[in-house]
PDB file of C-alpha atoms in Angstrom:
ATOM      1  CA  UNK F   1      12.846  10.116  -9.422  1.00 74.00           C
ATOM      2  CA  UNK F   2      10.782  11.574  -6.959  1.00 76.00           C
ATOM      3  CA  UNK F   3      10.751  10.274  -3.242  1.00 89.00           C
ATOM      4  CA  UNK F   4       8.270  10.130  -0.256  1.00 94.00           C
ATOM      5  CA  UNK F   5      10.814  10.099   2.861  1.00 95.00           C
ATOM      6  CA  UNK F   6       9.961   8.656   5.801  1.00 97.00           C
ATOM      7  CA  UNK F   7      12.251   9.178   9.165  1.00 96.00           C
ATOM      8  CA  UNK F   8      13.308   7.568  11.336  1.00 97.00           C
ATOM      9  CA  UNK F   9      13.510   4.480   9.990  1.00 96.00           C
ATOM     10  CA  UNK F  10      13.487   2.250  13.022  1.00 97.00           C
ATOM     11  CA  UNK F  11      12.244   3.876  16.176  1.00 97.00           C
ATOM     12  CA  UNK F  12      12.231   1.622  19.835  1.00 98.00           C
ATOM     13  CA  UNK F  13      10.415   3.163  22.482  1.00 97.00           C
ATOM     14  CA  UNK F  14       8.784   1.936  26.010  1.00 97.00           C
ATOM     15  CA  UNK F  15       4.720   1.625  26.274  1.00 97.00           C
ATOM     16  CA  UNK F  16       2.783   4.733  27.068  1.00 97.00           C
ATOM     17  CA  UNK F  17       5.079   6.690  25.598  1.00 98.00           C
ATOM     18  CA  UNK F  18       4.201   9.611  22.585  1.00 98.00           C
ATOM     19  CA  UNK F  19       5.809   8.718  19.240  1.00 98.00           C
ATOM     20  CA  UNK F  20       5.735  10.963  16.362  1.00 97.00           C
ATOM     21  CA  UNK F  21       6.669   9.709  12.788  1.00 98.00           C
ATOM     22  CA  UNK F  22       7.662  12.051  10.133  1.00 97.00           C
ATOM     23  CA  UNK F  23       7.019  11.974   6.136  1.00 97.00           C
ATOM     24  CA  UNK F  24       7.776  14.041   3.600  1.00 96.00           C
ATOM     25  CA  UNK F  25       5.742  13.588   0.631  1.00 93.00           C
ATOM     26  CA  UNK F  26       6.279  14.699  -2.865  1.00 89.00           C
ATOM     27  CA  UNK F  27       6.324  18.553  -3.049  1.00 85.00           C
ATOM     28  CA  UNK F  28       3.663  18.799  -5.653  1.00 83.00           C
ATOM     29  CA  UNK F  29       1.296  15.995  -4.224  1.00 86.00           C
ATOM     30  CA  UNK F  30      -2.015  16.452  -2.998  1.00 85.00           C
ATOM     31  CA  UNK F  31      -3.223  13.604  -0.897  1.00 89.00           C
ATOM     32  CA  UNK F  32      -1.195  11.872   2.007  1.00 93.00           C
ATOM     33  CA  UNK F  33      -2.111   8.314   3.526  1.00 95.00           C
ATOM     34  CA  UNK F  34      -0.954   6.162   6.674  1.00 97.00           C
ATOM     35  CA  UNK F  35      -0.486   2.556   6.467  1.00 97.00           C
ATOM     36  CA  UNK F  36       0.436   0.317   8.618  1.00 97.00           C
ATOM     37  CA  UNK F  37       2.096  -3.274   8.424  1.00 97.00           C
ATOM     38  CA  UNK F  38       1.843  -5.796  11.215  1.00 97.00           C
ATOM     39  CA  UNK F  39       4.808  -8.075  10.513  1.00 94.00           C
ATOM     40  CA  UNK F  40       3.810 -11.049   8.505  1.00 92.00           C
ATOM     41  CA  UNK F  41      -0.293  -8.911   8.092  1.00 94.00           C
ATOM     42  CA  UNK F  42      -1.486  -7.302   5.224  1.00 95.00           C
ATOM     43  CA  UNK F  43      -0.886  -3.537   4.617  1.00 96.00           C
ATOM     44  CA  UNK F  44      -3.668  -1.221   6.508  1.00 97.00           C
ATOM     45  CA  UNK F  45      -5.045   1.949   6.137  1.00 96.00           C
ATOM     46  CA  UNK F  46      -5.049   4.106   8.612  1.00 97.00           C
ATOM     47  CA  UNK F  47      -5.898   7.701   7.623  1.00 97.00           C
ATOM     48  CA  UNK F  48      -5.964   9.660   4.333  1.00 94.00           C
ATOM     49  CA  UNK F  49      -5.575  13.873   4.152  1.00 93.00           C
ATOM     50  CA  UNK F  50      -6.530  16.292   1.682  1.00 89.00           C
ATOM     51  CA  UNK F  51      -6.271  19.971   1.884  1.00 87.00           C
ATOM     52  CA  UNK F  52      -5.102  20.003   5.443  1.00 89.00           C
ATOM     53  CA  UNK F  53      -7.886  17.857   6.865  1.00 92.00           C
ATOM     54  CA  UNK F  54      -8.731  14.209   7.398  1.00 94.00           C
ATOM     55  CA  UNK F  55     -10.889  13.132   4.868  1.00 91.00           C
ATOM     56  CA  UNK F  56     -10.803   9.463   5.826  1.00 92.00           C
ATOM     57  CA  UNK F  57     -10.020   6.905   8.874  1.00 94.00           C
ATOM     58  CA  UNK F  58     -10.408   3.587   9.581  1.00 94.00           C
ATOM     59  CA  UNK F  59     -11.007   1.652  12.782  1.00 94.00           C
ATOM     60  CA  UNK F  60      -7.468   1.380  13.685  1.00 95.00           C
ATOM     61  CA  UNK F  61      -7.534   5.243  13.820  1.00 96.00           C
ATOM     62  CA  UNK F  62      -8.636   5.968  16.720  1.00 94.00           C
ATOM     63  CA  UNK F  63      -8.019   9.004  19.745  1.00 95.00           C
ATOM     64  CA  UNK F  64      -4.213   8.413  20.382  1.00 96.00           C
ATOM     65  CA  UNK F  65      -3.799   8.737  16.577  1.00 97.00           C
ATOM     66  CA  UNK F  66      -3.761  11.934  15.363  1.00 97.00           C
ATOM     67  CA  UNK F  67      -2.118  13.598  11.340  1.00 97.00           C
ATOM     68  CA  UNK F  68      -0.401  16.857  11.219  1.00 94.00           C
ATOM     69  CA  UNK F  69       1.130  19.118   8.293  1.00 91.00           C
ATOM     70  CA  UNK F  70       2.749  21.141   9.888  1.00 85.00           C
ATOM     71  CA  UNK F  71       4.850  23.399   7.712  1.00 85.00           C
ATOM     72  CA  UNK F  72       3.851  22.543   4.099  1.00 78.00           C
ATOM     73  CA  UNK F  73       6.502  19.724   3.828  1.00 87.00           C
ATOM     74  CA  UNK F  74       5.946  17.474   6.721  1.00 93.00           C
ATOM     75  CA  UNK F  75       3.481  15.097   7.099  1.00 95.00           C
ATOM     76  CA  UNK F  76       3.276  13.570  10.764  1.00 97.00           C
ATOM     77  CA  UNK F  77       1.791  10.668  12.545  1.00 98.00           C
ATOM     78  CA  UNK F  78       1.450  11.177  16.387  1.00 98.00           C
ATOM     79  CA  UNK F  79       0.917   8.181  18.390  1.00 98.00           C
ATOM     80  CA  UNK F  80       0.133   9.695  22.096  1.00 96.00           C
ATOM     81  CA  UNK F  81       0.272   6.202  24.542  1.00 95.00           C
ATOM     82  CA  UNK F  82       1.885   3.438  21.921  1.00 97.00           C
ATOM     83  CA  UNK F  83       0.326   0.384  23.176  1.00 97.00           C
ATOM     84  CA  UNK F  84       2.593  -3.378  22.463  1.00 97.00           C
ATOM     85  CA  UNK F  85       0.238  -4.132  19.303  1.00 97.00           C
ATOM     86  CA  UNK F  86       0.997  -0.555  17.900  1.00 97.00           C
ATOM     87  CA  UNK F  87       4.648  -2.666  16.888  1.00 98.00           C
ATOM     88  CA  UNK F  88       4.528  -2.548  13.104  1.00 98.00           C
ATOM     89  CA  UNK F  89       5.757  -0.542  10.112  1.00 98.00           C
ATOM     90  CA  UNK F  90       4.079   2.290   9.435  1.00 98.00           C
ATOM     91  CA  UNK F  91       4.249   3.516   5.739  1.00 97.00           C
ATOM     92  CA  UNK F  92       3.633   6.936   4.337  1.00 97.00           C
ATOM     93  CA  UNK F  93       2.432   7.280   0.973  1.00 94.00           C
ATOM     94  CA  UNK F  94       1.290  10.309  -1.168  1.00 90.00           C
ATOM     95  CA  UNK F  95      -0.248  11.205  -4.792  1.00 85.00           C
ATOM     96  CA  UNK F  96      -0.629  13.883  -7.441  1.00 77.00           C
ATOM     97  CA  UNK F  97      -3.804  12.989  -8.264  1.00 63.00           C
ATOM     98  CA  UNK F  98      -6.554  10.707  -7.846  1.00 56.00           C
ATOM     99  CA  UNK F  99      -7.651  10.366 -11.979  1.00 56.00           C
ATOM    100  CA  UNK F 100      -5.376  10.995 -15.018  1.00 49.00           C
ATOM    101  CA  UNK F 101      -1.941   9.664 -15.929  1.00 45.00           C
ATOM    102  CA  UNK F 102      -0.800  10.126 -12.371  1.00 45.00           C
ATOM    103  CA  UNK F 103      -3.769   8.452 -10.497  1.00 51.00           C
ATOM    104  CA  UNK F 104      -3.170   5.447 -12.718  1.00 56.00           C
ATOM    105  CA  UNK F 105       0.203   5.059 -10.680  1.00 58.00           C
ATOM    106  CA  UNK F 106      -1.581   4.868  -7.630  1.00 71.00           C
ATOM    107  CA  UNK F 107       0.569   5.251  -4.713  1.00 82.00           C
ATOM    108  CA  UNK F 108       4.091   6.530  -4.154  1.00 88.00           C
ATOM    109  CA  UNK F 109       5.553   4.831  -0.617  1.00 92.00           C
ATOM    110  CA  UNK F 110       7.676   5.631   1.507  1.00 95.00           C
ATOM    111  CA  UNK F 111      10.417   3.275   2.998  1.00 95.00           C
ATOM    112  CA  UNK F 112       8.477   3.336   6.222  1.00 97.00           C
ATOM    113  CA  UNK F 113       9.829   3.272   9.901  1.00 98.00           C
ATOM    114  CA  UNK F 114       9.259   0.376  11.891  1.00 97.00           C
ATOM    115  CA  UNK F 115       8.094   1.013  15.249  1.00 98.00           C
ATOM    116  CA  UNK F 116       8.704  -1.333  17.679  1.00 98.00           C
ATOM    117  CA  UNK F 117       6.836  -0.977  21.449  1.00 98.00           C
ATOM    118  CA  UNK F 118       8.569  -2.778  24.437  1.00 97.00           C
TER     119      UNK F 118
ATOM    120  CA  UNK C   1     -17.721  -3.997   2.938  1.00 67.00           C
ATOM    121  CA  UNK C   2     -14.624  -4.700   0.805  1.00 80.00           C
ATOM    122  CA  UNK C   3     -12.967  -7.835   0.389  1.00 92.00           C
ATOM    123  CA  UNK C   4      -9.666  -8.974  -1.592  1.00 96.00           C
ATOM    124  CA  UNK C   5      -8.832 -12.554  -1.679  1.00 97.00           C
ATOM    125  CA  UNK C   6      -5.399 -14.180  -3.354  1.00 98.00           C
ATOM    126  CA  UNK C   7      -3.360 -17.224  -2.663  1.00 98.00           C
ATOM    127  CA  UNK C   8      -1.368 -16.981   0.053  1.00 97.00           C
ATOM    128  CA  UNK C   9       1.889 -18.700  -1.478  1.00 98.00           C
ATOM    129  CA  UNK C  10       2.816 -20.158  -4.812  1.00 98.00           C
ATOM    130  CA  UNK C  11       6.054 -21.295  -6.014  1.00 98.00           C
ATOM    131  CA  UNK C  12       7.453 -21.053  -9.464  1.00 97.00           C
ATOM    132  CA  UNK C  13      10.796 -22.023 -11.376  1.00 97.00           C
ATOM    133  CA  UNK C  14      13.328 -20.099 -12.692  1.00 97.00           C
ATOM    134  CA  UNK C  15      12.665 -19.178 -16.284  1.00 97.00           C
ATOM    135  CA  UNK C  16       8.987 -19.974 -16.440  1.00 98.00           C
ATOM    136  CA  UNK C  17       5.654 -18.342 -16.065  1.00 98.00           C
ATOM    137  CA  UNK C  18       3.402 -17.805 -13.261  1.00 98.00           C
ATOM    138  CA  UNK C  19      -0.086 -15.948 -12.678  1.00 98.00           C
ATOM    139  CA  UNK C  20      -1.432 -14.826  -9.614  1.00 98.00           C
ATOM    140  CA  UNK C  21      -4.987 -14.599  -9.071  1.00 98.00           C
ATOM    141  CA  UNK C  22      -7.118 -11.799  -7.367  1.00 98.00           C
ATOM    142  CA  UNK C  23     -11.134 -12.005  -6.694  1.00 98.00           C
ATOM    143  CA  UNK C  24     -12.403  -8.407  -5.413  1.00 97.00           C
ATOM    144  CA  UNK C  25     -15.802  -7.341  -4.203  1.00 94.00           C
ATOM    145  CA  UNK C  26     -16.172  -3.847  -3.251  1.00 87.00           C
ATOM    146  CA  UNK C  27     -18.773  -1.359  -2.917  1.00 83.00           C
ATOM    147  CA  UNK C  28     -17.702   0.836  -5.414  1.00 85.00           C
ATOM    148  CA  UNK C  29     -15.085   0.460  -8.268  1.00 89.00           C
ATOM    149  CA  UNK C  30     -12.199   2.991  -9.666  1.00 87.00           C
ATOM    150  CA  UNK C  31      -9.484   0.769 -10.616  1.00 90.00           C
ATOM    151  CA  UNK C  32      -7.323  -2.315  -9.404  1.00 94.00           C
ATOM    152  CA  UNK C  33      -3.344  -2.226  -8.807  1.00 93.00           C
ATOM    153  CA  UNK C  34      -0.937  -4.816  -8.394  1.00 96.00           C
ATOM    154  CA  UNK C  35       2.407  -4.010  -6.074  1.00 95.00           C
ATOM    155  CA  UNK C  36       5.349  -5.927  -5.350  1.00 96.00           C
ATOM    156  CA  UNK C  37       6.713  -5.858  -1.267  1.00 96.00           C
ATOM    157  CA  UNK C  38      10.323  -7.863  -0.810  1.00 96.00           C
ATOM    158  CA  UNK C  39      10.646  -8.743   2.850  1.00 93.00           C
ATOM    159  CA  UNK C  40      10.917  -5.510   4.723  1.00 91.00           C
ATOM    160  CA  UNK C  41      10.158  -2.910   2.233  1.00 93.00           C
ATOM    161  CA  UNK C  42       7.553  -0.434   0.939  1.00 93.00           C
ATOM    162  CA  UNK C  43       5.127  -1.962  -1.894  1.00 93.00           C
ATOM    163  CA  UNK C  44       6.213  -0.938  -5.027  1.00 91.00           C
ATOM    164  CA  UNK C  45       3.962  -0.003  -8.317  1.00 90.00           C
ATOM    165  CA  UNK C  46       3.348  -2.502 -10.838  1.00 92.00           C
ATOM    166  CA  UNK C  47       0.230  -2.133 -12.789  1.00 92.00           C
ATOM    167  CA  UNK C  48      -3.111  -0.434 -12.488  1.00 91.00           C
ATOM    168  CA  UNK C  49      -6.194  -1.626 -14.565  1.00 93.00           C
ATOM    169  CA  UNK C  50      -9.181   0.286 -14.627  1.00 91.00           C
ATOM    170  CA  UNK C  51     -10.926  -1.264 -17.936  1.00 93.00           C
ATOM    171  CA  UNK C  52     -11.661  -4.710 -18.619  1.00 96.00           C
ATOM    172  CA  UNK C  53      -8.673  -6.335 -20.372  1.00 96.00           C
ATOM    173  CA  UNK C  54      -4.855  -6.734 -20.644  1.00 96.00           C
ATOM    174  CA  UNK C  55      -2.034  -4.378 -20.225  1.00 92.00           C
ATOM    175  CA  UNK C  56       1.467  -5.437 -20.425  1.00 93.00           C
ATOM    176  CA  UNK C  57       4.298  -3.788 -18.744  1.00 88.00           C
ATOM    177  CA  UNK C  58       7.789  -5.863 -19.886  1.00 94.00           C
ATOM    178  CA  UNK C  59       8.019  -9.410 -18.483  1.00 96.00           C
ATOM    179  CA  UNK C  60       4.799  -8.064 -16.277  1.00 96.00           C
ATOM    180  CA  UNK C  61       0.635  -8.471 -17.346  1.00 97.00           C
ATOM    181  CA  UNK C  62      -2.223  -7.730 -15.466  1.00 97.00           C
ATOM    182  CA  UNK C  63      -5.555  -8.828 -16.721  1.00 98.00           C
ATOM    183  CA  UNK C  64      -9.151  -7.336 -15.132  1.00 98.00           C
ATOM    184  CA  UNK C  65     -12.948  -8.707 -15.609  1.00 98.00           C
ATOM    185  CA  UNK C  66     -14.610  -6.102 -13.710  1.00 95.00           C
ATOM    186  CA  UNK C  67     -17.798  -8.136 -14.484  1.00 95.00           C
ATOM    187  CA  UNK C  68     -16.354 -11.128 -12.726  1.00 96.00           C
ATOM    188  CA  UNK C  69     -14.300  -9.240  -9.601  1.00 96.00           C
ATOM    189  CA  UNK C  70     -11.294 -10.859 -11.049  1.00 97.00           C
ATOM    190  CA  UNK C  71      -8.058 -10.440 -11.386  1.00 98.00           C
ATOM    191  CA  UNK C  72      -4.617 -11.951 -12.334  1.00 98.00           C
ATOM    192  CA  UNK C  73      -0.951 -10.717 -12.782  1.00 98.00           C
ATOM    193  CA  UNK C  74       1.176 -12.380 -14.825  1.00 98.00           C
ATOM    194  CA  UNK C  75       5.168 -12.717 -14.607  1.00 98.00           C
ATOM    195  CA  UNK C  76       7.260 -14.288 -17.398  1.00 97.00           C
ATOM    196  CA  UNK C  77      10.325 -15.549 -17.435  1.00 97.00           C
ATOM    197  CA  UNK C  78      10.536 -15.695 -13.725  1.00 98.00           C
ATOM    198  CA  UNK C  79      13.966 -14.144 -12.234  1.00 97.00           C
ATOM    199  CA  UNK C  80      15.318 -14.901  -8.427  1.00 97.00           C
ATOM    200  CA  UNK C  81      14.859 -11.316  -7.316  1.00 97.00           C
ATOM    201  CA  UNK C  82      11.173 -12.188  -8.657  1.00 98.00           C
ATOM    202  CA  UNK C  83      10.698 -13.641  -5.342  1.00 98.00           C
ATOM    203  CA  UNK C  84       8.378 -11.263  -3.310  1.00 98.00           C
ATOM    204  CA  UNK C  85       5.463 -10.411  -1.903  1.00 98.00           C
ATOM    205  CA  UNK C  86       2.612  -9.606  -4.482  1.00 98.00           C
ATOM    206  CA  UNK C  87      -0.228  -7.261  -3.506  1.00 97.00           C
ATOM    207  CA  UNK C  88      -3.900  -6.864  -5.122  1.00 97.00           C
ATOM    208  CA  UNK C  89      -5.121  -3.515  -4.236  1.00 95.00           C
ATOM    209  CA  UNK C  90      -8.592  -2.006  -4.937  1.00 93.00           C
ATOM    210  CA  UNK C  91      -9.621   1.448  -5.252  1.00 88.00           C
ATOM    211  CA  UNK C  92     -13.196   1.419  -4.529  1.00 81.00           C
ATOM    212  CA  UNK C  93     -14.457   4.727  -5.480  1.00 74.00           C
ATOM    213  CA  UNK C  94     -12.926   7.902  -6.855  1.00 64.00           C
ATOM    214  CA  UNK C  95     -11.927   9.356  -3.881  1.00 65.00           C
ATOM    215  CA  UNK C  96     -11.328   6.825  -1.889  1.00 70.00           C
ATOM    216  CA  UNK C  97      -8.288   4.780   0.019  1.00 86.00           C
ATOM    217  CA  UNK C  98      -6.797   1.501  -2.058  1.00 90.00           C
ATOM    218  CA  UNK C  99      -6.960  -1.362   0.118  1.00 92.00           C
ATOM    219  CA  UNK C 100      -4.701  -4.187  -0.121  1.00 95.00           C
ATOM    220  CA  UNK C 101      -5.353  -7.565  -0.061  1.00 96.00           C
ATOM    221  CA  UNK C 102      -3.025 -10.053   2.138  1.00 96.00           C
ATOM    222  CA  UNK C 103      -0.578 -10.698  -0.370  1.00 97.00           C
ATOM    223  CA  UNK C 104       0.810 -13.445  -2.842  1.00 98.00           C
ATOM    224  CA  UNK C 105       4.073 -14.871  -1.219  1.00 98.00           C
ATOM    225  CA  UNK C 106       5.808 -16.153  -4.489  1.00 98.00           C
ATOM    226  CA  UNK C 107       8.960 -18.447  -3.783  1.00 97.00           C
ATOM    227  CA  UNK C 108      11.393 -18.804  -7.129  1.00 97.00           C
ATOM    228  CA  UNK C 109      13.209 -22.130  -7.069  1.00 96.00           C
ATOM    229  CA  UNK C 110      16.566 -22.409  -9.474  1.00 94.00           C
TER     230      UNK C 110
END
């Protein structure tokens, strides 16, 4: 079956720094989301993409987010200064489409990495 | 806006049945899903309703009123590994982001 493959799974790293968290989607989806997961929180959207463009963010999303695909395959999440409440798991998650047979199965996730900011 | 609301925990035996109850109101609405999350994983898919009504998937149900912003998923013959996280999620128009509500903790006792 199909995956969406996130990497890596569990990243550390010191506040201020850039992180940049990699996805790769199901080759013939379309659209590509961020979520994130506080621990013990409900699951939060961050951004969706279509067609090589942001075509939704939320609140959370703001200027030291930033979405890239960069080669066709890859789906990245850049985080430029991680701040201590940016600790969570982030999960990628893509889909075929948004109606038919495949839109009634929604999302497919990834296992998601889970960033932790010290 | 959108809001999702569902019981926080329940608890359930072995063997029997339990339903978990969603309420929903949303601006727009293209169709309600139901996902499972054990501790430290990704949701997983369990049901989508987009008409009023029942569909059953195995041992799993998921019911919608789309007049009433209700929901409920229902799991018979609970198993151990049916203890989880359970997630309502709303899609609230065609295009859009599903959002999740906070979750269903269920606890299965032996």
């Amino acid at each position: 079956e199909p995956e969406v493959t996130q990497t890596p799974s569990h990243q550390v790293t010191q506040m201020g720094q850039e992180v940049i968290l990699r996805c790769v989607p199901i080759s013939n989806h379309l659209y590509f989301y961020w979520y994130r997961q506080i621990l013990g929180q409900k699951v939060e959207f961050l951004v969706s993409f279509y067609n090589n463009e942001i075509s939704e963010k939320s609140e959370i999303f703001d200027d030291q987010f930033s979405v890239e695909r960069p080669d066709g395959s890859n789906f990245t999440l850049k985080i430029r200064s991680t701040k201590l409440e940016d600790s969570a798991m982030y999960f990628c998650a893509s889909m075929g489409t948004l109606q038919g047979p495949q839109g009634r199965d929604g999302y497919t996730f990834g296992s998601g990495t889970r960033l932790t900011v010290v | 806006g959108q809001n999702i609301d569902q019981p926080t925990e329940m608890t359930a035996t072995e063997g029997a049945i339990v339903q978990i109850n969603c309420t929903y109101q949303t601006s727009g609405f293209n169709g309600l899903f139901w996902y499972q999350q054990h501790a430290g994983e990704a949701p997983t898919f369990l049901s989508y309703n987009v008409l009023d009504g029942l569909e059953e998937k195995g041992r799993f149900s998921s019911f919608l009123s789309r007049s009433k912003g209700y929901s409920y998923l229902l799991l018979k013959e609970l198993q151990m590994k049916d203890s989880a996280s359970y997630l309502c999620a709303v899609k609230g128009n065609r295009d859009d982001k599903i959002i999740f509500g906070k979750g269903t903790r269920l606890h299965i006792l032996p």
